XYZ file of C-alpha atoms in Angstrom:
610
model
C 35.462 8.123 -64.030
C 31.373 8.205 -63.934
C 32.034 4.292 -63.216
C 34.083 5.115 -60.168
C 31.295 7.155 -59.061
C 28.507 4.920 -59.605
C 30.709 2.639 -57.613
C 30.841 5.019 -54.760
C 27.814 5.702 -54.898
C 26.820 2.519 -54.542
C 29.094 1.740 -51.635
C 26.902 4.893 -50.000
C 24.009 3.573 -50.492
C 24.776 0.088 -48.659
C 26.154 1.428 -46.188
C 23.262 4.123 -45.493
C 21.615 0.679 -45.690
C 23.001 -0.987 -43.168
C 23.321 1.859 -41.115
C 19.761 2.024 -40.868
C 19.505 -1.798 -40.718
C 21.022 -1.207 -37.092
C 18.637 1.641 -36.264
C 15.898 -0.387 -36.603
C 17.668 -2.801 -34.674
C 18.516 -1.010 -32.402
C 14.969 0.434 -31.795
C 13.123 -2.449 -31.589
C 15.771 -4.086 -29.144
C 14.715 -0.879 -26.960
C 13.738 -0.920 -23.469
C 11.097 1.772 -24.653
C 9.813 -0.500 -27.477
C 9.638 -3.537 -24.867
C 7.915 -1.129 -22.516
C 5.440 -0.464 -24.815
C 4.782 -4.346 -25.617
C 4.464 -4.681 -21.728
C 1.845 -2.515 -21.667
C 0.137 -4.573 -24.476
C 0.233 -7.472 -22.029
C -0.919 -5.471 -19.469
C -4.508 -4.989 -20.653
C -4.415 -8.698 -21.676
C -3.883 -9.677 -18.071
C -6.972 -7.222 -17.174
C -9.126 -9.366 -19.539
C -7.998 -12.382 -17.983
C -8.357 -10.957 -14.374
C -11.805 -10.193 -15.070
C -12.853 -13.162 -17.109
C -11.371 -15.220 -13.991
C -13.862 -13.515 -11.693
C -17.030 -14.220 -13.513
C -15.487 -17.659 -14.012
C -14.651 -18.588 -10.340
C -16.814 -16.848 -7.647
C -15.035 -16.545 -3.974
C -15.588 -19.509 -2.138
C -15.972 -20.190 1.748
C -13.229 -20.199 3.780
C -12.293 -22.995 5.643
C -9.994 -24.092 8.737
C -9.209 -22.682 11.804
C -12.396 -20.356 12.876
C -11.334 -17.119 14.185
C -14.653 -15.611 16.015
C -14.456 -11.861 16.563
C -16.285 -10.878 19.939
C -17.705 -7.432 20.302
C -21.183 -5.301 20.998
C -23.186 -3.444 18.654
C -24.742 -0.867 20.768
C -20.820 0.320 21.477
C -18.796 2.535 18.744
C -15.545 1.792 20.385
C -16.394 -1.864 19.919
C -17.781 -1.663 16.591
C -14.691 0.060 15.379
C -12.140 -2.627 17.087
C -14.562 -5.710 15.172
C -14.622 -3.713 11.836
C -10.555 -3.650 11.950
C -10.213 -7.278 13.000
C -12.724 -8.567 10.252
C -11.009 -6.845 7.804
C -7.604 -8.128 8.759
C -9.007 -11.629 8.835
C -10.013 -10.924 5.042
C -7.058 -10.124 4.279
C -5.262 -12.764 5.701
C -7.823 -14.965 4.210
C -8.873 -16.568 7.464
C -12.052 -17.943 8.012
C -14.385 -15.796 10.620
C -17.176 -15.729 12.309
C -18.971 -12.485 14.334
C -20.116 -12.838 17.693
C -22.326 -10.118 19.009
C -22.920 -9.725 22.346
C -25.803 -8.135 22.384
C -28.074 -10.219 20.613
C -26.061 -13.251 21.691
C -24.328 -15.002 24.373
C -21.335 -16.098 24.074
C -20.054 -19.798 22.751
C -16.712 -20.326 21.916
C -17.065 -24.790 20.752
C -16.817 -23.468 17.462
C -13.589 -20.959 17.962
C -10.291 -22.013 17.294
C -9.112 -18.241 18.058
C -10.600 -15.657 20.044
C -10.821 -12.365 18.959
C -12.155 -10.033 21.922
C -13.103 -6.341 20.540
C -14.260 -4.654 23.381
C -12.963 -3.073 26.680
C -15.585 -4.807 29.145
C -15.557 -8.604 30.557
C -18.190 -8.554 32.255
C -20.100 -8.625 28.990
C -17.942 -12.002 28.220
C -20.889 -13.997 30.767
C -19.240 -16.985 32.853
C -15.672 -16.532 33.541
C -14.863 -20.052 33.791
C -15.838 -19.812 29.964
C -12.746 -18.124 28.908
C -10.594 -20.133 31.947
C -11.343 -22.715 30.432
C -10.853 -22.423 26.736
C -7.582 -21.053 26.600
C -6.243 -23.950 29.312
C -7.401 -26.496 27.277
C -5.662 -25.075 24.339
C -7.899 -22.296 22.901
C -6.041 -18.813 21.972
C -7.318 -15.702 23.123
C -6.464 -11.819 22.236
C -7.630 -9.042 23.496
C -7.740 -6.143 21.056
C -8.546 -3.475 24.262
C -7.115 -2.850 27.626
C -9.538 -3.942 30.085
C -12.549 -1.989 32.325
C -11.346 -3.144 35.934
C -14.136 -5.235 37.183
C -15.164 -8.259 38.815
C -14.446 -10.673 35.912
C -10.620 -8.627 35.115
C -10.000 -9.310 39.223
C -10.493 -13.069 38.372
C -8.664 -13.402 35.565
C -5.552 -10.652 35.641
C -2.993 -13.287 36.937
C -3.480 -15.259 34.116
C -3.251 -12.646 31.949
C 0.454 -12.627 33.020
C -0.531 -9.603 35.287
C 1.453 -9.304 38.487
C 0.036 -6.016 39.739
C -1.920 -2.943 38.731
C -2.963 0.439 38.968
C -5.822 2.758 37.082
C -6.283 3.749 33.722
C -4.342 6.767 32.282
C -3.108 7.919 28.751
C -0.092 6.763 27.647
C 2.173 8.208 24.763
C 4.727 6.337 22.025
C 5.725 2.583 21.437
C 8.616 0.769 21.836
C 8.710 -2.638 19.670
C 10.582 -4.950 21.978
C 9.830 -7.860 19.083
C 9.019 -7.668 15.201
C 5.494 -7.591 15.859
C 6.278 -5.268 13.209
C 8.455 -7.304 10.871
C 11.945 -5.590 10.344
C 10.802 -3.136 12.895
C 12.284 -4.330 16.066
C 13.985 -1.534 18.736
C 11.605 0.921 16.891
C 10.909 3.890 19.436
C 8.077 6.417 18.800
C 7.551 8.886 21.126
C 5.310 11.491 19.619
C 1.391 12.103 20.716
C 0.219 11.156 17.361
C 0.083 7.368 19.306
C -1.712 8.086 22.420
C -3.417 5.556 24.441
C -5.511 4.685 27.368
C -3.595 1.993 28.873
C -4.261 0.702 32.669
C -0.906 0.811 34.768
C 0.520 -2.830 34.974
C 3.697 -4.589 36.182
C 3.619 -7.965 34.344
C 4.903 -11.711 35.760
C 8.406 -13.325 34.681
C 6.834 -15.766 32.602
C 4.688 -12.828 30.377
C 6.819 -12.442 26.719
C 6.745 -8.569 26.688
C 6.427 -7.249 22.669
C 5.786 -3.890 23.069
C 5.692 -0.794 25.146
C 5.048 2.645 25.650
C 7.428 5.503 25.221
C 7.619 5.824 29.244
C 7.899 1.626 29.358
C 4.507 1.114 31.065
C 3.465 -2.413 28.522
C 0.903 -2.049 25.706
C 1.928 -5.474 23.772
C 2.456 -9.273 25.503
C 1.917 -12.944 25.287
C 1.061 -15.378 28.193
C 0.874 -18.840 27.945
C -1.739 -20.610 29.795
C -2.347 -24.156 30.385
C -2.255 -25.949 26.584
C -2.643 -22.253 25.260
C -2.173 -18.562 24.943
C -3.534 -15.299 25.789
C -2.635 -12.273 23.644
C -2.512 -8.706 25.491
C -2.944 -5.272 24.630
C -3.275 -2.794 26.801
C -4.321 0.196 24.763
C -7.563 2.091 23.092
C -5.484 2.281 19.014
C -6.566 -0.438 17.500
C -9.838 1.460 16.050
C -7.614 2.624 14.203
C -7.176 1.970 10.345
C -3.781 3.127 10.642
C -2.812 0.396 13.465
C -4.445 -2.835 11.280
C -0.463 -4.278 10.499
C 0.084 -3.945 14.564
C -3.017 -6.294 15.060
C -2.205 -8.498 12.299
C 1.432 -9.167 13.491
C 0.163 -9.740 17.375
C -2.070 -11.895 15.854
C 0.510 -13.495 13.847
C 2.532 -14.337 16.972
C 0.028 -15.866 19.240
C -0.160 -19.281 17.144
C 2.343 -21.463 16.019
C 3.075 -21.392 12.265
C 0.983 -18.991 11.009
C 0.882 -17.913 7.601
C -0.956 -15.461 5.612
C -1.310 -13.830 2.015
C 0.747 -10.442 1.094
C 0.829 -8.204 -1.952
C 4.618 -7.986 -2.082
C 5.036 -4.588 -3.759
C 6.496 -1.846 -3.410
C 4.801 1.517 -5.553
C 6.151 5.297 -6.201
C 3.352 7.346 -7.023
C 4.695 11.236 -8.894
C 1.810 13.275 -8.452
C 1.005 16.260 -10.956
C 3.675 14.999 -13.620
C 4.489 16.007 -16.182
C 2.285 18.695 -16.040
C 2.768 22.263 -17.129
C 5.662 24.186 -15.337
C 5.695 27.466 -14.449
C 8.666 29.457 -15.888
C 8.844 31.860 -12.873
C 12.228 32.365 -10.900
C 12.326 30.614 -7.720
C 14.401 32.867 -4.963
C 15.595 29.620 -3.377
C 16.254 27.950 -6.883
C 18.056 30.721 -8.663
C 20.242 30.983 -5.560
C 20.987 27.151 -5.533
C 21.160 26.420 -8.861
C 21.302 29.976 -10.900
C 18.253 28.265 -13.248
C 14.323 29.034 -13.549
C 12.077 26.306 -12.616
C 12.170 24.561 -15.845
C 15.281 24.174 -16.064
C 15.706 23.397 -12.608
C 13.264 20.134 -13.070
C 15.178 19.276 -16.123
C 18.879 19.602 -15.313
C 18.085 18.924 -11.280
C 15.318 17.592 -10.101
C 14.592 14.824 -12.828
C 17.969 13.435 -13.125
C 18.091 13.005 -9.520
C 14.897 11.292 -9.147
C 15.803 8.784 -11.985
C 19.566 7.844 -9.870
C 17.426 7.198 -6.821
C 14.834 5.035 -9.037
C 18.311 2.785 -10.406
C 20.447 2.728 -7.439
C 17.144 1.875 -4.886
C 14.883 0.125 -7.111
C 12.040 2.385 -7.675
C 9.284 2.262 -10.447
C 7.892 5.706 -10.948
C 4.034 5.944 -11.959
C 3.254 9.365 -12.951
C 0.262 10.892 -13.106
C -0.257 13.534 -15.591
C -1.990 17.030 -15.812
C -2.657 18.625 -19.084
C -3.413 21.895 -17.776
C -3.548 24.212 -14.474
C -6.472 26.178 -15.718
C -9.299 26.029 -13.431
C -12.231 25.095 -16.481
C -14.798 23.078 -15.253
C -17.499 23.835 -18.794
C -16.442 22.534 -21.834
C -14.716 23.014 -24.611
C -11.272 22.010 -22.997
C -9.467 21.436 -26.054
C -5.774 22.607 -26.333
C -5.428 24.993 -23.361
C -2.596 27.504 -23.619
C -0.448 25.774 -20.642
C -0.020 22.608 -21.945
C 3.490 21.342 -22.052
C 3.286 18.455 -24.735
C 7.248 18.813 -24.928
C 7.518 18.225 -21.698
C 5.133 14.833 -21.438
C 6.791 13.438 -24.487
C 10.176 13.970 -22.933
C 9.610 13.134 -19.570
C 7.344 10.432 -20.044
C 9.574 8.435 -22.407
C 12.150 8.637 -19.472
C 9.605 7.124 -16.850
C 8.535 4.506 -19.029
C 11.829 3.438 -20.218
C 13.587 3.548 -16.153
C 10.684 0.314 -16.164
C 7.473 3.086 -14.839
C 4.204 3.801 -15.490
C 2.179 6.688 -17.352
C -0.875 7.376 -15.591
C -3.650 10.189 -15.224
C -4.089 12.698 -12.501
C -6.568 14.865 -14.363
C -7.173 17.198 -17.143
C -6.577 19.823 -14.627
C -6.303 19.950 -10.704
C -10.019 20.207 -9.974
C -11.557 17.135 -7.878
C -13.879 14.887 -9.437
C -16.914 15.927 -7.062
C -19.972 17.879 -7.523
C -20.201 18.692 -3.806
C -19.758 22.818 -3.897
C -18.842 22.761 -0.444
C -16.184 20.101 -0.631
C -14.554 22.148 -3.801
C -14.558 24.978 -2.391
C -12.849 23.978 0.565
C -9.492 23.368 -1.751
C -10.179 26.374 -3.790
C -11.620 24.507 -6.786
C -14.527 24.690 -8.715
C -17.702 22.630 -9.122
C -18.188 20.111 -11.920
C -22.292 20.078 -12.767
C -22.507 16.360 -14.207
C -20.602 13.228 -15.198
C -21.003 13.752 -18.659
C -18.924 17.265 -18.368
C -16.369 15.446 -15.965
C -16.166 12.738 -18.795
C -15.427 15.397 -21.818
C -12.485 16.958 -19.451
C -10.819 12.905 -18.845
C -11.592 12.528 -23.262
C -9.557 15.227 -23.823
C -6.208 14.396 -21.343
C -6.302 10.695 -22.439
C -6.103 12.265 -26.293
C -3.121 14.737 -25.042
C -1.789 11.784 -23.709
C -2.161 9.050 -26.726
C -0.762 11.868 -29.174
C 2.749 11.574 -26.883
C 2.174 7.619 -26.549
C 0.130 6.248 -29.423
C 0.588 2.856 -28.656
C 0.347 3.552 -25.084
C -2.573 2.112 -23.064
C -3.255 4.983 -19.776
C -4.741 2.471 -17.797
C -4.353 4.147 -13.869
C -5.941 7.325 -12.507
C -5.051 10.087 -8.998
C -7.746 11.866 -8.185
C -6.655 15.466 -7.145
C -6.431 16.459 -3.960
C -6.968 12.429 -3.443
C -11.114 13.677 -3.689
C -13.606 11.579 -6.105
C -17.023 11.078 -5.338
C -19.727 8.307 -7.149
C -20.578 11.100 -9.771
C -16.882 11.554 -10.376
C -16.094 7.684 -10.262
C -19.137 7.825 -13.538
C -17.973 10.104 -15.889
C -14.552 8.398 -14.991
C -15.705 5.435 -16.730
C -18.022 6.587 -19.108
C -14.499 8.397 -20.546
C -11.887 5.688 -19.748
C -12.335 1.699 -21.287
C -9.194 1.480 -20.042
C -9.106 2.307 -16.490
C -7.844 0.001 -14.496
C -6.760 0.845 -10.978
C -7.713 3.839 -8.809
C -5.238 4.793 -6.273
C -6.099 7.317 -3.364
C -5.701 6.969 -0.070
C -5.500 3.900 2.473
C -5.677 5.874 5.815
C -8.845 7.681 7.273
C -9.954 10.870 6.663
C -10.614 13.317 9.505
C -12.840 15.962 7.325
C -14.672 13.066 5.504
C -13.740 14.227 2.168
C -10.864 12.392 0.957
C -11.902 8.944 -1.033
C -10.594 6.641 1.241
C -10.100 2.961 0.169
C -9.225 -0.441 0.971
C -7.358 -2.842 -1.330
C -10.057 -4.761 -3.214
C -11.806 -5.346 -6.549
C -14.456 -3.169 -6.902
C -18.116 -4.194 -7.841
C -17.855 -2.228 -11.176
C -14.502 -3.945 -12.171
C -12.117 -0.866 -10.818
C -9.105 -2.083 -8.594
C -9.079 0.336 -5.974
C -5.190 0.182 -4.507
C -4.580 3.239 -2.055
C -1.309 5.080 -1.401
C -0.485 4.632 2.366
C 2.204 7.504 2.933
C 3.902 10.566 0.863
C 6.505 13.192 1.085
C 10.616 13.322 0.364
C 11.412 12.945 4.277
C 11.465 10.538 6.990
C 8.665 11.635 9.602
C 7.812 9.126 12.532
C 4.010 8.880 11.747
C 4.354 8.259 7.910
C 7.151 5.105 9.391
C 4.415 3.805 11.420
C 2.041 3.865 8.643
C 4.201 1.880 6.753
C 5.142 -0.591 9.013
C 1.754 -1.410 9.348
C 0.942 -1.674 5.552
C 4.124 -4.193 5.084
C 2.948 -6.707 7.801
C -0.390 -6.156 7.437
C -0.155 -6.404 3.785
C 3.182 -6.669 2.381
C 2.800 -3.698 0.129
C 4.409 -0.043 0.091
C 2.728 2.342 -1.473
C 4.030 6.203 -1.669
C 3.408 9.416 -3.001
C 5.461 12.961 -3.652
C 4.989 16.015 -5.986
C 7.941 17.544 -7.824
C 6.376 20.799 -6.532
C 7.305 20.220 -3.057
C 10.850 21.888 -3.707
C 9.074 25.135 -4.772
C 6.551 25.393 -1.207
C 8.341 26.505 1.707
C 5.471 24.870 3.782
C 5.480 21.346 1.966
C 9.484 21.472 1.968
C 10.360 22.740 5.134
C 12.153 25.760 3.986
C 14.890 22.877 2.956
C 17.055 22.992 0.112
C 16.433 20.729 -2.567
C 20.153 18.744 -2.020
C 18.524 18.530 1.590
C 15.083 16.953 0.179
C 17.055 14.585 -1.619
C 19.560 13.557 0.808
C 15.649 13.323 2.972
C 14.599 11.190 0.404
C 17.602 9.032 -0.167
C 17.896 8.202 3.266
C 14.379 7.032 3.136
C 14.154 4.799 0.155
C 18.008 3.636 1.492
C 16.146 2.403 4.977
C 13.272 0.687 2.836
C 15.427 -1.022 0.995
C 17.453 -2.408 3.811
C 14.347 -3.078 6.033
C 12.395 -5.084 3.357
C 14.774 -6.458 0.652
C 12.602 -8.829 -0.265
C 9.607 -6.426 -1.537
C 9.009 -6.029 -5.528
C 9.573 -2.479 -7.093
C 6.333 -2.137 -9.373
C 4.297 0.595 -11.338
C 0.772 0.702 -10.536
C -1.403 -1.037 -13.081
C 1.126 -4.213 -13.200
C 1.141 -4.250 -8.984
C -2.994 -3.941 -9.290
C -3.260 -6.468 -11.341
C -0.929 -8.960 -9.694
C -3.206 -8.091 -6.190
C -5.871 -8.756 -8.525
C -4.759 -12.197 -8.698
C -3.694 -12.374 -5.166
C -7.218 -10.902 -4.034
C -8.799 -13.670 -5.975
C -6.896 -16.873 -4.544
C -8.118 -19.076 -1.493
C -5.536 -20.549 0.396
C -6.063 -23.850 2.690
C -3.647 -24.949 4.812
C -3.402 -28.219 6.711
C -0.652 -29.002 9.405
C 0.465 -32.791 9.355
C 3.483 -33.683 11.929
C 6.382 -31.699 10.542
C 4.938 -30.152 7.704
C 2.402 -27.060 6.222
C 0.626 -28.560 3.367
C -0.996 -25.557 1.203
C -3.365 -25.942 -1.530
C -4.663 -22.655 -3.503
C -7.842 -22.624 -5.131
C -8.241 -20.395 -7.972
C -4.207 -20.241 -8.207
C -3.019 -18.535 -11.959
C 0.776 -17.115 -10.675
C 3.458 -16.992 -8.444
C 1.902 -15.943 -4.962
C 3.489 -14.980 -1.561
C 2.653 -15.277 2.174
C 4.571 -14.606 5.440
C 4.797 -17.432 7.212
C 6.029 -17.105 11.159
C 7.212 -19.969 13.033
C 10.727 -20.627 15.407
C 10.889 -24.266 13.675
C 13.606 -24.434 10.776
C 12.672 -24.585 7.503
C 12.919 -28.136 5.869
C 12.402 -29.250 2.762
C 10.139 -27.151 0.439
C 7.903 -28.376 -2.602
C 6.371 -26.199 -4.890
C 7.482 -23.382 -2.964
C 11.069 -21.089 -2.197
C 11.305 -19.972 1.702
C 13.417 -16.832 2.194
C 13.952 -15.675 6.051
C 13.211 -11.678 6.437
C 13.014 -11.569 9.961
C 13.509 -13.292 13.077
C 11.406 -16.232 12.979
C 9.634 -14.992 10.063
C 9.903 -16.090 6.289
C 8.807 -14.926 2.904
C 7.113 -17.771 1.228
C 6.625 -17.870 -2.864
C 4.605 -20.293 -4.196
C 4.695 -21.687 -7.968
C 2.437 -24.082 -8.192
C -1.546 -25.123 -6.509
C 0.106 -27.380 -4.233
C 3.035 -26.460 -2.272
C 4.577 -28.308 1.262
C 6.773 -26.684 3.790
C 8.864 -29.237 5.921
C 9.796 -28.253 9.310
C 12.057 -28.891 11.645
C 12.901 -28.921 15.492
């Protein structure tokens, strides 16, 4: 008998064993485990990112020269140049400056034209500009046009049949993908105003775009051996309008081709973070369930079927507490939910998302009293204070994730000034990417930022639009950002649901359906862009950032050599040839006439055909 049960016990033991054998297993085999070791690699690739910097300083540009004409005594003008040199940089296209008023101008040098202001007369000789674009030179205009003697020369070549004065016009009509993916989009909404002169064009003018009463804002006219490029409007000083520029400048030459980011970013704002365990009218009616519980059963398991079925990577920024402190000591505050940061951050990182920081509570970054106080918050006194408050949420956070690198920060209320940006890094080895906003700021207190690599290391990568439903101005802001820039970056707050205001006095099943509808059109408009969380998308714009590209055009072919070149990289390339052979290089059509190109290698060649 005590044999038998040594025996069994014994059998017990192996298999408690191997049953733990497969745990283990199991585990490691883990998506959470493997997100974990991605994260690993991620601060590797920083390293390497930076390393490559030092290593390989930008070089000049070279090829076609693309001068940018304006005057510096003019704001108007000033603000069309500043949009067109930074679209240039983007597209990695060699430029020069031209200004009028300490020079005349000399276009020998100019492949392509770039006119940023409203006034010919301050062009000089005429015949200048006859000239050039007859004999092959191409020419856009960023402005419509002050009538006067030089615009009654020139306005039949412009493709101009007749016209009339100067008046504001409202909306767009895309009659082309000057937008790509956007053709047959109609805006008509005074958010898009402009000051358009009253035109009836010729038959041989290629119309592109109009406004919402069909008077044209958008055309090409060939002239002699080359082009003139039209728009008749005041909104391209205008951050927001930078991807409507780049594609009309994308369609005035033949086969041009440019850099893009190629991602696509979900930004959760003020989660986890500590939930209020009030009843919610509107909830409790809906859902008969307090606002926990509503996040938990509803809200979160909704988000995380749009994430699989759409292809979303969350990044979500957390908030340890909703206590106002701005003085130290801001250890453990009463509010924090480290339940709900365990539990809900596993879940993001293990859908294939992203852990980041949005504060230790909800008070901006800024010392500015006046700029806190507009937002209700409270003033920080120095960076070393700000820096003890960003200690303390990066410990809550590595006691959830102790393996877990934070490396990507919000700033609340999308506000961080240069004192705020210091006790940020004295705090934070680790930070890696800042992400605010892309678009301007009326009140001049949001940080506002352009995609870049900033002098102190940081990768500043702004969101472009937010919110759960489709609204026309946040569709025109992303149009813009995916030709300008091929990215799509967007923000929400599981809050939303709870604010009458911020949801529209709409049901949560209504916000979803909102949402769903919206991440369903993305995904059908731009198939082709990445899903990414935010430190892995910085860092692979990093690399992008850092790349030159040259081109050369021999007979039938693009020959493209990238200095600098460490991954896979991407351009849209538009051109009405076919697409021949391709070394080096995959070509995938996303629009008419227009093609993603991915590039594996230095070197890559693009055959084309008739």
């Amino acid at each position: 008998m005590k044999n038998e049960l040594n025996f069994s016990r014994k059998i017990y033991i192996i298999l408690l064993v191997v049953l733990a054998f497969g745990v283990v297993i199991q585990i490691a085999r883990s998506q959470y485990i493997l997100q974990f070791k991605h994260n690993t690699n991620l601060l590797e690739q920083r390293e390497e990112l930076f390393a490559n910097i030092k290593d390989h300083p930008a070089q000049e540009l070279t090829g076609t020269n693309y001068c940018v004409v304006y005057e510096s005594t003019e704001d108007y003008s000033v603000a069309l140049k500043k949009n067109a040199s930074r679209t240039l940089q983007y597209m990695q296209k060699k430029a020069a400056e031209i200004n009028l008023a300490e020079q005349n101008l000399n276009v020998d040098s100019c492949g392509v034209v770039i006119v940023a202001t409203d006034n010919l007369n301050k062009l000089g000789k005429i015949k200048l500009i006859d000239d050039y674009v007859f004999n092959g030179g191409y020419m856009i205009f960023m402005s419509s046009l002050t009538i006067d003697t030089n615009f009654q020369v020139l306005y039949r070549k412009f493709g101009i049949s007749s016209f009339g004065q100067p008046h504001e016009t409202i909306g767009i009509e895309l009659l082309s993908n000057v937008l790509i993916g956007e053709k047959n989009l109609h805006i008509d909404d005074e958010f898009m105003s402009n000051s358009s002169i009253s035109i009836e064009l010729d038959d041989q003018s290629e119309l592109l775009a109009e406004s919402a009463d069909g008077n044209p804002l958008l055309w090409k006219r060939g002239y002699g051996k080359g082009a003139f490029m039209m728009f008749n409007g005041s909104m391209l000083q205008e951050k927001i309008n930078r991807g409507f520029f780049a594609g009309a400048l994308s369609l005035l030459e033949p086969n041009f081709i440019y850099p893009v980011f190629n991602s696509k970013i979900f930004f959760i704002d003020d989660f986890p973070a500590p939930i209020s365990k009030e009843v919610i009218p509107a909830i409790y009616r809906e859902y008969q369930r307090d606002t926990p519980s509503f996040y938990q059963d509803i809200w979160w398991p909704d988000m995380l079927k749009a994430a699989k079925k759409y292809a979303i990577k969350y990044t979500a920024v957390i908030i340890q507490s909703y206590h106002d402190e701005v003085l130290p000591p801001f250890e453990y505050p009463i509010d924090e939910d480290r339940y709900g940061l365990i539990s809900y951050g596993r879940e993001v990182i293990k859908s294939g998302g992203e852990i980041g920081i949005h504060g230790y509570n909800h008070q901006s970054l800024v010392v500015d009293e006046e700029v806190s106080k507009s937002f209700g918050y409270n003033v920080w006194k120095n960076s070393d204070i700000m820096a003890e408050s960003i200690k303390e949420v990066l410990k809550f956070s590595a006691q959830a994730f102790p393996k877990y690198s934070v490396m990507s920060y919000v700033p609340p209320s999308n506000v961080l000034d240069e004192v705020g940006r210091e006790g940020l890094k004295k705090a934070w080895p680790n930070l890696t990417v800042i992400s605010s906003l892309y678009g301007e700021d009326a009140s001049g207190m949001a940080y506002v930022q352009e995609y870049e690599i900033a002098k102190d290391g940081i990768i500043e990568m702004p969101r472009v639009t937010s919110g759960y439903f489709e609204d026309t101005f946040e569709r025109w802001a992303e149009a813009n950002a995916m030709t300008g820039l091929g990215i799509f970056s967007h923000f929400i707050h599981p809050d939303d649901v709870l604010s009458g205001a911020r949801s529209k006095n709409q049901t949560w099943e209504k916000l979803y359906d909102g949402f769903s509808e919206k991440v369903e059109r993305l995904k059908k408009t731009y198939p082709w862009v990445r899903p990414m969380a935010s430190t892995e998308a910085a860092l692979d714009m990093g690399v992008a950032l850092t790349s030159q590209l040259k081109l050369t055009e021999s007979g039938n072919s693009i020959k493209g050599e990238v200095s600098n070149y460490r991954s896979n990289l991407y351009y849209v390339l538009r051109s009405d040839k076919k697409i021949g052979k391709q070394v080096n290089c995959s070509v995938q059509k996303i629009d008419t006439n227009t093609f993603l190109v991915e590039v594996y290698d230095s070197k890559f060649t693009i055959e084309l055909g008739g």
